Coordinates of C-alpha atoms in Angstrom, one line a residue:
M170 CA -5.4 38.3 22.0
K171 CA -7.5 36.6 25.3
T172 CA -10.1 35.0 22.9
N173 CA -7.1 33.1 21.1
G174 CA -5.1 32.5 24.4
G175 CA -8.4 30.8 25.7
R176 CA -8.8 28.3 22.6
R177 CA -5.1 27.4 22.6
R178 CA -5.8 26.6 26.6
I179 CA -8.9 24.6 25.4
R180 CA -7.0 22.8 23.1
A181 CA -4.6 21.7 25.6
L182 CA -7.1 20.5 27.7
C183 CA -8.8 18.4 25.9
W184 CA -5.7 16.8 24.7
S185 CA -3.8 16.3 28.4
Q186 CA -8.0 15.0 28.7
R187 CA -7.0 12.4 25.5
A188 CA -4.2 11.5 26.5
R189 CA -5.2 10.4 30.2
R190 CA -7.6 8.1 28.6
G191 CA -5.7 6.9 26.2
A192 CA -2.9 6.1 28.7
G193 CA -5.6 4.1 30.7
M194 CA -6.4 2.5 27.6
A195 CA -3.4 1.3 26.7
Q196 CA -2.2 0.3 30.4
K197 CA -5.3 -2.4 30.5
K198 CA -4.6 -3.9 26.7
Y199 CA -0.9 -4.3 28.5
L200 CA -2.3 -5.9 31.6
Q201 CA -4.5 -8.5 29.5
A202 CA -1.6 -9.4 27.5
K203 CA 0.0 -9.9 30.6
L204 CA -2.6 -11.7 32.7
T205 CA -3.0 -14.1 29.2
Q206 CA 0.6 -14.6 29.5
F207 CA 0.4 -16.2 32.7
L208 CA -2.9 -17.8 32.4
R209 CA -0.8 -19.8 29.6
E210 CA 2.2 -20.1 31.7
D211 CA 0.2 -21.8 34.3
R212 CA -2.2 -23.7 32.3
I213 CA -5.5 -21.9 33.3
Q214 CA -8.7 -22.8 31.7
L215 CA -11.2 -19.9 33.1
W216 CA -13.6 -21.6 31.5
K217 CA -14.0 -24.8 33.7
P218 CA -14.4 -25.5 37.6
P219 CA -12.8 -24.0 40.3
Y220 CA -12.9 -20.9 38.0
T221 CA -16.9 -21.5 36.4
D222 CA -19.4 -23.2 37.7
E223 CA -22.0 -25.8 35.8
N224 CA -24.1 -22.8 35.6
K225 CA -21.1 -20.6 33.7
K226 CA -20.8 -18.4 36.8
V227 CA -17.5 -17.1 38.4
G228 CA -16.3 -19.3 41.0
L229 CA -14.9 -18.4 44.2
A230 CA -11.6 -19.2 42.9
L231 CA -10.8 -16.7 40.7
K232 CA -10.8 -14.1 43.8
D233 CA -7.6 -16.1 44.7
L234 CA -5.8 -16.0 40.9
A235 CA -6.4 -12.4 41.2
K236 CA -4.7 -12.3 44.3
K237 CA -1.7 -14.6 42.9
Y238 CA -1.7 -12.4 40.0
S239 CA -1.9 -8.9 41.5
D240 CA 0.8 -9.4 44.0
K241 CA 3.1 -10.8 41.2
L242 CA 2.4 -7.6 39.0
E243 CA 2.3 -5.1 42.3
C244 CA -0.9 -3.8 41.2
C245 CA -4.6 -3.1 42.2
E246 CA -6.2 -7.0 43.4
N247 CA -9.6 -5.1 41.9
E248 CA -8.5 -3.9 38.7
V249 CA -6.8 -7.8 38.1
E250 CA -9.9 -9.8 39.5
K251 CA -12.2 -7.4 36.3
I252 CA -9.5 -8.2 33.9
I253 CA -9.3 -11.6 34.3
E254 CA -13.6 -11.7 34.6
E255 CA -13.4 -10.1 31.3
I256 CA -10.9 -13.2 29.8
R257 CA -13.2 -15.8 31.6
C258 CA -16.4 -14.6 30.1
K259 CA -15.1 -14.3 26.2
A260 CA -13.5 -17.4 26.4
I261 CA -17.4 -18.4 27.8
E262 CA -18.4 -17.0 24.6
R263 CA -15.5 -17.9 21.6
G264 CA -16.1 -21.9 23.4
T265 CA -20.4 -20.9 23.3
G266 CA -19.7 -20.1 19.7
N267 CA -17.6 -23.0 18.9
E268 CA -20.2 -25.3 19.6
N269 CA -22.8 -23.4 18.1
Y270 CA -20.8 -23.2 14.9
R271 CA -20.4 -26.7 15.4
T272 CA -24.1 -27.4 15.2
T273 CA -25.4 -25.1 13.1
G274 CA -22.7 -23.5 11.1
I275 CA -23.5 -20.3 12.2
A276 CA -20.2 -18.7 12.6
T277 CA -19.2 -15.9 15.0
I278 CA -17.5 -12.7 13.8
E279 CA -15.1 -10.8 15.9
V280 CA -16.1 -6.9 15.3
F281 CA -14.1 -4.1 15.6
L282 CA -15.4 -1.0 15.5
P283 CA -14.5 2.6 14.6
P284 CA -12.5 4.5 17.8
R285 CA -15.3 7.3 17.6
L286 CA -17.9 4.9 19.0
K287 CA -17.8 5.2 23.1
K288 CA -19.7 2.0 23.5
D289 CA -17.1 -1.6 23.5
R290 CA -15.3 -1.4 20.4
K291 CA -15.1 -5.5 20.4
N292 CA -18.2 -7.1 19.7
L293 CA -19.4 -10.5 18.1
L294 CA -21.9 -11.0 15.3
E295 CA -22.8 -14.1 14.1
T296 CA -23.4 -14.9 10.6
R297 CA -24.2 -17.8 7.7
L298 CA -20.5 -17.7 5.7
L299 CA -22.6 -18.4 2.7
I300 CA -24.2 -14.9 2.8
T301 CA -22.3 -12.3 0.4
G302 CA -19.7 -9.3 1.5
R303 CA -22.7 -6.6 0.8
E304 CA -25.0 -9.0 2.9
L305 CA -22.9 -8.7 5.9
R306 CA -21.9 -5.1 5.4
S307 CA -25.9 -4.6 5.4
K308 CA -25.9 -6.4 8.8
I309 CA -23.1 -4.8 10.6
A310 CA -24.3 -1.8 9.4
E311 CA -27.7 -2.2 10.9
T312 CA -26.1 -3.8 14.0
F313 CA -24.1 -1.2 15.1
G314 CA -26.0 1.8 13.5
F315 CA -24.1 2.5 10.6
Q316 CA -25.2 4.2 7.0
E317 CA -23.8 1.2 4.9
N318 CA -23.1 3.4 2.0
Y319 CA -19.5 4.6 3.7
I320 CA -18.1 1.8 5.6
K321 CA -16.1 -0.8 4.5
I322 CA -15.5 -3.9 6.1
V323 CA -11.5 -5.6 6.0
I324 CA -10.9 -9.1 7.2
N325 CA -8.1 -11.1 7.2
K326 CA -6.1 -7.6 5.7
K327 CA -8.6 -7.5 2.9
Q328 CA -11.2 -5.4 1.6
L329 CA -14.3 -7.3 1.9
Q330 CA -15.6 -7.9 -1.6
L331 CA -19.4 -7.1 -2.1
G332 CA -20.4 -9.6 -4.7
K333 CA -18.5 -12.4 -3.2
T334 CA -19.8 -15.2 -0.2
L335 CA -17.8 -14.8 2.2
E336 CA -17.2 -18.4 1.9
E337 CA -15.5 -17.8 -1.0
Q338 CA -12.8 -14.8 0.2
G339 CA -11.6 -16.8 3.6
V340 CA -13.7 -15.8 6.2
A341 CA -13.4 -18.5 8.7
H342 CA -15.3 -18.9 11.6
N343 CA -14.0 -16.4 14.6
V344 CA -12.3 -14.3 12.4
K345 CA -11.7 -10.3 13.3
A346 CA -13.4 -7.9 10.7
M347 CA -12.9 -4.3 11.0
V348 CA -14.9 -1.8 10.2
L349 CA -13.5 1.4 8.6
E350 CA -15.6 4.8 8.2
L351 CA -15.2 6.6 5.0
K352 CA -16.1 9.6 7.4
Q353 CA -15.1 10.4 11.0
S354 CA -18.8 11.6 12.5
E355 CA -18.8 13.4 15.7
E356 CA -22.1 11.6 17.0
D357 CA -23.9 7.9 17.0
V358 CA -26.6 8.8 15.1
R359 CA -28.0 12.8 13.3
K360 CA -31.3 13.3 14.1
N361 CA -30.6 16.1 11.8
F362 CA -31.8 15.2 8.1
Q363 CA -29.7 18.0 5.9
L364 CA -26.6 17.0 8.7
E365 CA -27.1 13.2 7.2
E366 CA -27.5 14.1 3.5
E367 CA -23.9 15.7 3.6
E368 CA -23.1 12.9 5.3
Q369 CA -24.5 10.5 2.5
N370 CA -22.7 12.9 -0.3
E371 CA -19.6 12.9 1.4
A372 CA -19.5 8.7 1.6
E373 CA -20.6 9.2 -1.7
L374 CA -17.6 11.3 -2.9
K375 CA -15.2 9.2 -0.9
E376 CA -16.1 6.3 -2.2
K377 CA -15.6 7.3 -6.2
Q378 CA -12.0 9.2 -5.0
I379 CA -11.4 5.2 -4.3
Q380 CA -12.8 4.5 -7.8
R381 CA -10.9 7.2 -9.4
T382 CA -7.6 6.2 -7.2
K383 CA -8.0 2.2 -9.3
R384 CA -8.9 3.4 -12.8
G385 CA -6.0 6.3 -12.6
L386 CA -3.0 3.8 -11.3
E387 CA -4.6 0.9 -14.1
I388 CA -4.1 4.1 -17.0
L389 CA -0.8 5.2 -15.4
A390 CA 0.4 1.4 -14.9
Q391 CA -0.8 0.5 -18.9
R392 CA 1.6 3.6 -20.2
A393 CA 4.7 2.8 -18.5
A394 CA 4.5 -0.9 -19.9
E395 CA 3.2 0.5 -23.5
T396 CA 7.0 2.7 -23.0
V397 CA 5.6 4.0 -25.9
V398 CA 3.6 7.6 -24.8
D399 CA 5.5 10.7 -25.7
P400 CA 6.9 12.0 -22.5
E401 CA 6.5 15.6 -23.5
M402 CA 2.7 15.2 -23.9
T403 CA 1.1 12.5 -21.8
P404 CA 1.6 12.2 -17.9
Y405 CA 3.4 8.1 -17.2
L406 CA 4.9 6.6 -14.4
D407 CA 8.3 5.1 -14.3
I408 CA 10.4 2.9 -11.7
A409 CA 13.4 4.8 -10.7
N410 CA 16.4 3.2 -8.5
Q411 CA 17.9 5.0 -5.5
T412 CA 20.1 7.6 -7.6
G413 CA 17.4 8.1 -9.9
R414 CA 18.0 6.2 -12.8
S415 CA 15.3 4.1 -14.6
I416 CA 15.3 0.5 -14.1
R417 CA 14.4 -2.8 -16.5
I418 CA 12.0 -4.4 -15.0
P419 CA 10.7 -7.4 -16.5
A420 CA 7.5 -6.9 -18.4
S421 CA 5.6 -9.7 -16.2
E422 CA 6.2 -7.6 -13.1
R423 CA 6.2 -4.3 -14.1
K424 CA 2.2 -3.6 -14.3
A425 CA 2.1 -5.1 -10.6
L426 CA 5.2 -3.2 -9.3
M427 CA 3.4 -0.2 -10.7
L428 CA 0.1 -0.7 -9.7
A429 CA 1.6 -1.9 -5.8
M430 CA 3.9 1.7 -5.6
G431 CA 0.9 3.4 -7.1
Y432 CA -1.6 2.7 -4.5
H433 CA 1.5 3.1 -2.0
E434 CA 2.2 6.3 -3.2
K435 CA -1.6 7.6 -2.8
G436 CA -1.9 6.0 1.0
R437 CA 0.8 7.6 2.1
A438 CA -0.7 10.8 0.9
F439 CA -4.0 9.8 2.8
L440 CA -1.7 9.3 6.2
K441 CA 0.0 12.4 5.5
R442 CA -3.3 14.0 5.8
K443 CA -4.4 11.7 9.0
E444 CA -7.0 10.1 7.0
Y445 CA -6.7 7.0 8.2
G446 CA -9.7 5.0 7.0
I447 CA -8.8 5.6 3.3
A448 CA -5.2 5.2 3.5
L449 CA -5.4 1.0 5.0
P450 CA -7.5 0.3 1.9
C451 CA -4.6 1.6 -0.3
L452 CA -2.3 0.5 1.4
L453 CA -3.6 -3.1 1.2
D454 CA -4.3 -2.6 -2.1
A455 CA -0.3 -2.0 -2.1
D456 CA 0.5 -5.3 -0.8
K457 CA -2.3 -7.2 -2.9
Y458 CA 0.2 -6.1 -5.6
F459 CA 3.4 -6.6 -4.2
C460 CA 2.6 -9.7 -3.4
E461 CA 2.4 -10.3 -7.2
C462 CA 6.0 -9.7 -8.1
C463 CA 9.0 -12.3 -7.5
R464 CA 10.2 -12.5 -3.7
E465 CA 13.8 -11.8 -5.8
L466 CA 12.7 -8.4 -6.0
L467 CA 10.6 -8.1 -3.1
D468 CA 14.3 -8.6 -1.3
T469 CA 16.1 -6.3 -3.3
V470 CA 14.0 -2.9 -3.2
D471 CA 13.0 -0.8 0.3
N472 CA 9.6 -0.3 -1.2
Y473 CA 7.6 -3.3 0.1
A474 CA 9.6 -2.6 3.4
V475 CA 8.5 1.0 3.9
L476 CA 5.0 -0.5 2.8
Q477 CA 5.0 -3.0 6.3
L478 CA 6.0 0.4 8.7
D479 CA 2.9 1.9 6.6
I480 CA 0.5 -0.7 7.1
V481 CA 1.1 -1.1 10.9
W482 CA 1.2 2.3 11.3
C483 CA -2.2 3.1 10.1
Y484 CA -3.6 0.3 12.1
F485 CA -1.9 1.7 15.2
R486 CA -3.2 5.2 14.5
L487 CA -6.8 3.7 14.1
E488 CA -6.5 2.2 17.9
Q489 CA -7.0 -0.9 16.2
L490 CA -3.4 -2.8 16.2
E491 CA -4.9 -5.9 17.9
C492 CA -6.9 -6.7 14.4
L493 CA -3.6 -7.1 13.3
D494 CA -2.5 -10.6 13.7
D495 CA 0.6 -10.7 11.7
A496 CA 2.0 -6.7 13.3
E497 CA 5.4 -8.9 14.3
K498 CA 5.3 -10.9 11.2
K499 CA 5.3 -7.9 9.3
L500 CA 7.5 -5.4 11.1
N501 CA 10.6 -8.5 11.6
L502 CA 10.2 -8.4 7.1
A503 CA 10.3 -4.6 7.0
Q504 CA 13.2 -5.4 9.2
K505 CA 14.9 -8.4 7.1
C506 CA 14.3 -6.2 3.8
F507 CA 16.2 -3.4 5.2
K508 CA 18.8 -5.5 5.8
N509 CA 19.1 -7.2 2.5
C510 CA 18.9 -3.8 0.9
Y511 CA 21.1 -1.1 2.8
G512 CA 23.2 -4.1 4.2
E513 CA 24.1 -5.6 7.2
N514 CA 25.8 -1.9 9.1
H515 CA 24.0 0.2 5.5
Q516 CA 27.2 -0.9 4.1
R517 CA 25.3 -0.7 0.4
L518 CA 23.2 2.4 1.2
V519 CA 26.4 4.6 2.5
H520 CA 28.2 2.9 -1.7
I521 CA 25.4 4.2 -2.9
K522 CA 24.6 7.0 -1.4
G523 CA 27.4 8.3 0.7
N524 CA 25.3 8.8 3.8
C525 CA 22.7 6.7 5.6
G526 CA 21.1 9.8 8.2
K527 CA 18.2 9.7 5.8
E528 CA 17.3 6.6 6.1
K529 CA 17.5 6.6 10.1
V530 CA 13.9 7.4 9.8
L531 CA 12.5 4.8 9.2
F532 CA 14.1 2.3 11.6
L533 CA 13.0 5.0 14.2
R534 CA 9.9 4.1 13.0
L535 CA 10.6 0.6 12.7
Y536 CA 11.6 0.5 16.1
L537 CA 9.0 2.3 17.9
L538 CA 6.2 -0.1 16.2
Q539 CA 8.2 -3.0 17.4
G540 CA 8.1 -1.2 21.0
I541 CA 4.3 -0.6 21.1
R542 CA 3.6 -3.9 19.5
N543 CA 6.0 -5.8 22.7
Y544 CA 3.9 -3.4 25.1
H545 CA 0.5 -4.4 24.0
S546 CA 2.0 -8.1 23.7
G547 CA 3.1 -7.8 27.6
N548 CA 6.6 -7.8 27.1
D549 CA 8.0 -4.3 29.2
V550 CA 11.2 -5.8 28.7
E551 CA 11.5 -6.0 25.3
A552 CA 9.3 -3.1 24.5
C553 CA 11.3 -1.2 27.0
E554 CA 14.8 -1.4 24.7
Y555 CA 13.1 -1.0 21.6
L556 CA 11.4 2.6 22.4
N557 CA 14.9 3.5 24.3
K558 CA 16.3 2.9 20.5
A559 CA 13.4 4.7 19.0
R560 CA 14.3 8.0 21.7
Q561 CA 18.0 7.1 20.8
L562 CA 17.4 7.7 17.2
L563 CA 15.3 10.5 17.6
K564 CA 17.9 12.4 19.3
E565 CA 20.5 11.6 16.4
L566 CA 17.8 13.0 14.1
Y567 CA 16.7 16.3 15.8
I568 CA 17.0 19.4 13.9
D569 CA 17.7 22.6 15.0
P570 CA 15.0 24.9 13.2
S571 CA 17.6 28.3 12.7
K572 CA 19.2 25.5 10.4
V573 CA 16.3 24.9 9.0
D574 CA 16.1 28.7 8.6
N575 CA 19.4 29.4 7.0
L576 CA 18.8 27.0 4.0
L577 CA 15.7 28.3 3.7
Q578 CA 17.0 31.7 2.9
L579 CA 19.1 30.2 0.8
G580 CA 16.2 29.3 -1.4
F581 CA 16.1 25.4 -1.0
T582 CA 12.7 24.1 0.6
A583 CA 12.0 22.6 4.7
Q584 CA 12.0 19.5 2.7
E585 CA 14.8 19.3 1.4
A586 CA 16.8 21.3 4.1
R587 CA 15.1 18.9 6.4
L588 CA 17.0 15.8 4.1
G589 CA 20.3 18.0 3.7
L590 CA 21.1 18.2 7.4
R591 CA 20.0 15.2 8.2
A592 CA 22.4 13.2 5.6
C593 CA 25.2 15.9 6.6
D594 CA 24.9 15.2 10.7
G595 CA 23.2 18.6 10.6
N596 CA 26.4 20.9 9.0
V597 CA 24.5 23.9 7.2
D598 CA 27.4 24.1 5.1
H599 CA 27.7 20.5 4.3
A600 CA 23.8 20.0 3.8
A601 CA 23.8 23.5 1.4
T602 CA 26.1 21.9 -1.1
H603 CA 25.0 18.1 -0.8
I604 CA 21.2 19.9 -1.9
T605 CA 22.8 21.6 -4.5
N606 CA 25.0 18.7 -5.9
R607 CA 21.6 16.6 -5.6
R608 CA 19.6 19.2 -7.9
E609 CA 22.5 19.4 -10.5
E610 CA 22.9 15.1 -10.9
L611 CA 19.1 14.8 -10.8
A612 CA 18.8 17.1 -13.5
Q613 CA 21.3 15.8 -15.6
I614 CA 19.9 12.2 -14.8
R615 CA 16.3 13.9 -15.5
K616 CA 17.6 15.0 -18.8
E617 CA 19.2 11.8 -19.9
E618 CA 16.1 9.5 -19.3
K619 CA 14.2 12.0 -20.9
E620 CA 16.8 11.4 -23.8
K621 CA 16.8 8.0 -23.6
K622 CA 12.5 7.8 -23.8
R623 CA 13.0 9.9 -27.0
R624 CA 15.2 7.7 -28.5
R625 CA 12.8 5.1 -27.9
L626 CA 9.8 6.5 -29.1
E627 CA 11.6 7.3 -32.3
N628 CA 12.9 4.0 -32.6
I629 CA 9.3 2.3 -32.4
R630 CA 8.0 4.6 -34.4
S631 CA 11.0 3.9 -37.4
L632 CA 10.1 0.7 -37.3
K633 CA 6.1 1.5 -37.3
G634 CA 7.2 3.3 -40.4
M635 CA 8.9 0.0 -42.1
G636 CA 5.1 -1.8 -41.7
Y637 CA 6.0 -3.7 -37.7
S638 CA 3.2 -3.0 -35.2
T639 CA 3.8 -1.5 -31.7
H640 CA 3.6 -4.1 -30.0
A641 CA 6.4 -6.1 -32.4
A642 CA 8.7 -2.9 -31.9
Q643 CA 8.1 -2.7 -28.5
Q644 CA 9.4 -6.2 -27.9
A645 CA 12.3 -6.2 -30.9
L646 CA 13.8 -3.2 -28.9
H647 CA 14.0 -5.5 -25.5
A648 CA 15.3 -7.5 -26.8
A649 CA 17.9 -5.5 -28.4
S650 CA 18.2 -2.7 -26.1
G651 CA 17.1 -0.4 -27.7
N652 CA 19.8 -0.6 -30.7
L653 CA 17.6 0.4 -34.0
D654 CA 19.6 -1.7 -36.2
E655 CA 19.8 -5.1 -34.1
A656 CA 15.8 -4.8 -33.5
L657 CA 15.0 -4.3 -37.2
K658 CA 17.8 -8.0 -37.4
I659 CA 15.1 -9.6 -34.7
L660 CA 12.2 -8.7 -36.8
L661 CA 13.5 -9.7 -39.8
S662 CA 14.8 -13.2 -38.3
N663 CA 10.8 -13.7 -36.8
P664 CA 8.3 -12.5 -39.5
Q665 CA 6.1 -13.6 -37.7
M666 CA 6.6 -11.0 -35.3
W667 CA 4.8 -8.7 -37.7
W668 CA 1.3 -10.5 -36.4
L669 CA 2.1 -9.5 -33.3
N670 CA -0.3 -6.5 -33.8
D671 CA -2.0 -3.6 -31.5
S672 CA -6.1 -4.3 -31.4
N673 CA -6.7 -1.7 -33.7
P674 CA -8.9 -2.4 -37.0
E675 CA -7.0 0.6 -38.7
T676 CA -4.0 -1.9 -39.3
D677 CA -6.0 -4.1 -41.0
N678 CA -4.5 -3.8 -44.1
R679 CA -5.1 -7.6 -45.1
Q680 CA -6.1 -8.4 -49.1
E681 CA -8.1 -11.1 -50.7
S682 CA -4.8 -11.6 -53.1
P683 CA -2.1 -9.0 -53.6
S684 CA -2.6 -6.6 -57.4
Q685 CA -0.5 -7.5 -59.8
E686 CA 1.2 -4.0 -59.3
N687 CA 2.9 -5.0 -55.7
I688 CA 3.6 -9.1 -57.3
D689 CA 5.4 -7.0 -60.7
Q690 CA 7.5 -5.0 -58.2
L691 CA 8.8 -7.8 -56.2
V692 CA 10.0 -9.4 -59.2
Y693 CA 11.4 -6.6 -60.8
M694 CA 13.6 -6.7 -57.1
G695 CA 15.1 -10.5 -58.4
F696 CA 12.4 -12.6 -56.7
D697 CA 10.2 -15.5 -58.0
A698 CA 6.9 -14.9 -58.4
L699 CA 5.3 -17.3 -56.7
V700 CA 7.8 -16.8 -53.9
A701 CA 7.1 -12.7 -54.0
E702 CA 2.6 -13.7 -54.4
A703 CA 3.2 -15.8 -51.0
A704 CA 5.2 -13.2 -49.3
L705 CA 2.5 -10.4 -49.9
R706 CA -0.3 -13.1 -49.2
V707 CA 1.8 -13.3 -45.5
F708 CA 2.5 -9.8 -44.8
R709 CA -1.0 -9.1 -45.9
G710 CA 0.5 -6.4 -49.5
N711 CA 3.2 -4.7 -47.5
V712 CA 5.6 -4.6 -50.4
Q713 CA 8.4 -3.2 -48.2
L714 CA 7.7 -5.9 -45.5
A715 CA 7.8 -9.0 -48.1
A716 CA 11.1 -7.5 -49.9
Q717 CA 13.1 -7.1 -46.2
T718 CA 11.9 -10.2 -45.6
L719 CA 12.6 -12.5 -48.2
A720 CA 16.2 -10.3 -48.5
H721 CA 17.1 -11.6 -45.8
N722 CA 16.2 -15.1 -45.8
G723 CA 18.2 -15.8 -49.3
G724 CA 15.0 -15.2 -51.6
S725 CA 12.8 -17.2 -49.2
L726 CA 10.1 -17.6 -46.9
P727 CA 11.2 -19.3 -43.5
P728 CA 10.0 -22.6 -43.6
D729 CA 8.3 -22.1 -40.3
L730 CA 5.9 -19.0 -41.0
P731 CA 2.6 -20.0 -41.8
L732 CA 1.9 -19.0 -45.5
S733 CA -1.6 -18.0 -44.9
P734 CA -2.7 -14.9 -43.1
E735 CA -5.3 -16.3 -41.8
D736 CA -3.7 -18.2 -39.2
S737 CA -2.6 -14.7 -37.7
L738 CA -4.2 -13.3 -34.8
S739 CA -6.7 -10.6 -37.0
P740 CA -7.5 -7.4 -35.3
P741 CA -10.6 -7.4 -33.9
A742 CA -14.1 -6.2 -35.1
T743 CA -14.9 -3.2 -34.5
S744 CA -17.2 -3.2 -31.7
P745 CA -20.4 -1.1 -31.4
S746 CA -19.3 1.2 -28.7
D747 CA -15.7 1.9 -30.8
S748 CA -18.2 3.9 -33.2
A749 CA -19.7 5.7 -30.4
G750 CA -20.4 9.8 -30.7
T751 CA -17.6 11.7 -30.3
S752 CA -19.5 13.2 -27.3
S753 CA -19.7 9.5 -25.2
A754 CA -15.6 8.9 -26.2
S755 CA -14.7 13.0 -25.4
T756 CA -16.6 12.4 -22.0
D757 CA -14.5 9.0 -20.8
E758 CA -10.9 11.0 -21.9
D759 CA -12.0 14.0 -19.7
M760 CA -12.8 11.2 -16.6
E761 CA -9.3 9.2 -17.5
T762 CA -7.3 12.6 -17.9
E763 CA -9.1 13.8 -13.9
A764 CA -8.2 10.3 -12.8
V765 CA -4.6 10.3 -13.7
N766 CA -4.0 14.0 -12.3
E767 CA -5.7 13.2 -9.5
I768 CA -3.0 10.8 -8.9
L769 CA 0.2 12.8 -9.8
E770 CA -1.0 15.6 -7.6
D771 CA -0.1 13.0 -4.5
I772 CA 2.6 11.3 -6.4
P773 CA 5.6 13.8 -4.7
E774 CA 8.1 15.9 -6.7
H775 CA 11.1 14.9 -3.9
E776 CA 12.1 11.0 -4.7
E777 CA 13.7 11.0 -0.5
D778 CA 9.5 12.0 0.1
Y779 CA 9.2 9.1 2.3
L780 CA 12.3 9.7 4.1
D781 CA 11.3 13.6 5.5
S782 CA 9.2 13.6 8.4
T783 CA 9.3 16.3 11.2
L784 CA 8.6 13.5 13.7
E785 CA 6.7 15.2 16.0
D786 CA 3.9 12.4 15.9
E787 CA 6.9 9.7 16.9
E788 CA 8.4 11.8 19.5
M789 CA 4.8 12.2 21.5
I790 CA 4.7 8.5 20.7
I791 CA 7.7 7.4 22.2
A792 CA 7.4 9.6 25.6
E793 CA 3.5 8.0 26.1
Y794 CA 4.3 4.9 25.5
L795 CA 8.2 5.2 27.6
S796 CA 5.9 6.9 30.2
Y797 CA 3.6 3.9 30.2
V798 CA 6.8 1.3 30.6
E799 CA 7.8 3.8 33.2
N800 CA 4.8 3.5 35.6
M801 CA 4.3 -0.2 35.1
K802 CA 8.0 -0.5 36.7
S803 CA 6.9 2.1 39.8
A804 CA 3.1 1.0 40.1
T805 CA 3.2 -0.1 43.5
K806 CA 0.3 -2.3 44.9
K807 CA -3.0 -0.9 45.9
N808 CA -5.3 -2.2 47.8

């Protein structure tokens, strides 16, 4: 008992020390932002006289400037002078770098190192822009003491591509580069070889995990695009609206949207496990794929808004918020998307769901991040306003633990209990009814969606049985809104759709010339022999398709239909890799299954998982930053 109690006290002590360090860092950033703001307003150029002499040394006038600003801020003059000197030195470094870049073409990159490093985390690195991403990674690893294969570099909110040059990736002079570690370590250098080897292995596993994530999402997105998988046998992803029903997305955007949402879910899974260094690349990939979707779509779904919050939150938890130049833009974009999706006063959301209690969690996170960003920008009034709005929402969203226990005893999960209580303003009876009704509603929706998928699969099989390819059947059913008879009419009116093949060599039934037996069959049905032979050539000997098309077109072929099968898109020949041994195919299939299963493990069962939060982290951070703001207000001048 004593030992356990001792451990708890040690953890509390460590947290207290970390909190004090965090407070000092945050207040220093605030002062830097505030002083930078004053310098801009007063048009002070610190790199010129009288603040810098001809030898680039500090001038006497800087002390007078520090006194002026310390009086204005009511804080320690020495601290203000020290920060102004830091700003002056960085301005001189920047000017030197600019001159060097103009004369030599050697660019300067501002490198932001992981929080665990005790040394200055913001460093300058000189390089030419014609080197590859791999060369830059090597240079950063060598300069700052990393193992090259377990770091990732993020520049301009994108992962650095190793095979392309910096210039090709839009990397410019004075750009900011953030270093992400795939493995957080406690020491700068591992002296023990075994530990280094374990670190190396873990880094490789993390990299493989990221690659499996990419492969698994691509497989699931492809299955969703094809819509011909058996829902009973093959896992796939679907896109649903706020009620849980599947929605139709244009084929041109469906795959991009599926990948975007898949990467987002994977990133959120890493966020939950507080693996921020791995979460960020997934979230940035999600952002990239969302940007391939049309603007109208992004303005009508809240997924994109939630992603913007998650990206900013991730940068904040990595203590690299200053690397995100457009944090304000992302937060404003999230706010705009929420307004478009939910309505001015959430009226659209209330109309769809009957309440908006659960979505308040998103606004709490939004206001908190806006408060943090404003604080670090030196805007203490706006910071205080947003942080107080976040605190007010926190009070509204507070859940009595005893009420959660009551719902757990009724057989509901903790997640259902939290979401239900927030939807019903903390009323246990109403929450129980709400959860039960939602369970029944979702069960019915899933049953209907499953039946719809089964019917579509059967219709595709029916059309394939008539000789049409899967691709042609899909397109026709899509155009006919799932109606089999209408789809068949479309195919008969557009016989050229028969050539929309599945790139499967087994479907290539082309004959050099139709058999006499098949021609006789069509003649027996009343068609002209020459027309029958031409139709059989067009449809590669498929009597059923030839007969249906001739009947539909009054005994002749459509005039715009090419009469030579060579005009069609022939399926590709089997490549050597297609005829590889079953062992290799089996191994690839196992790897694909593993990649898919790894993705599915991180896809939450509950469709409102993104709205569920204990808010413990948010509560702590709100209190922390409000204390910073209060400290700045109550600070007195120290000499």
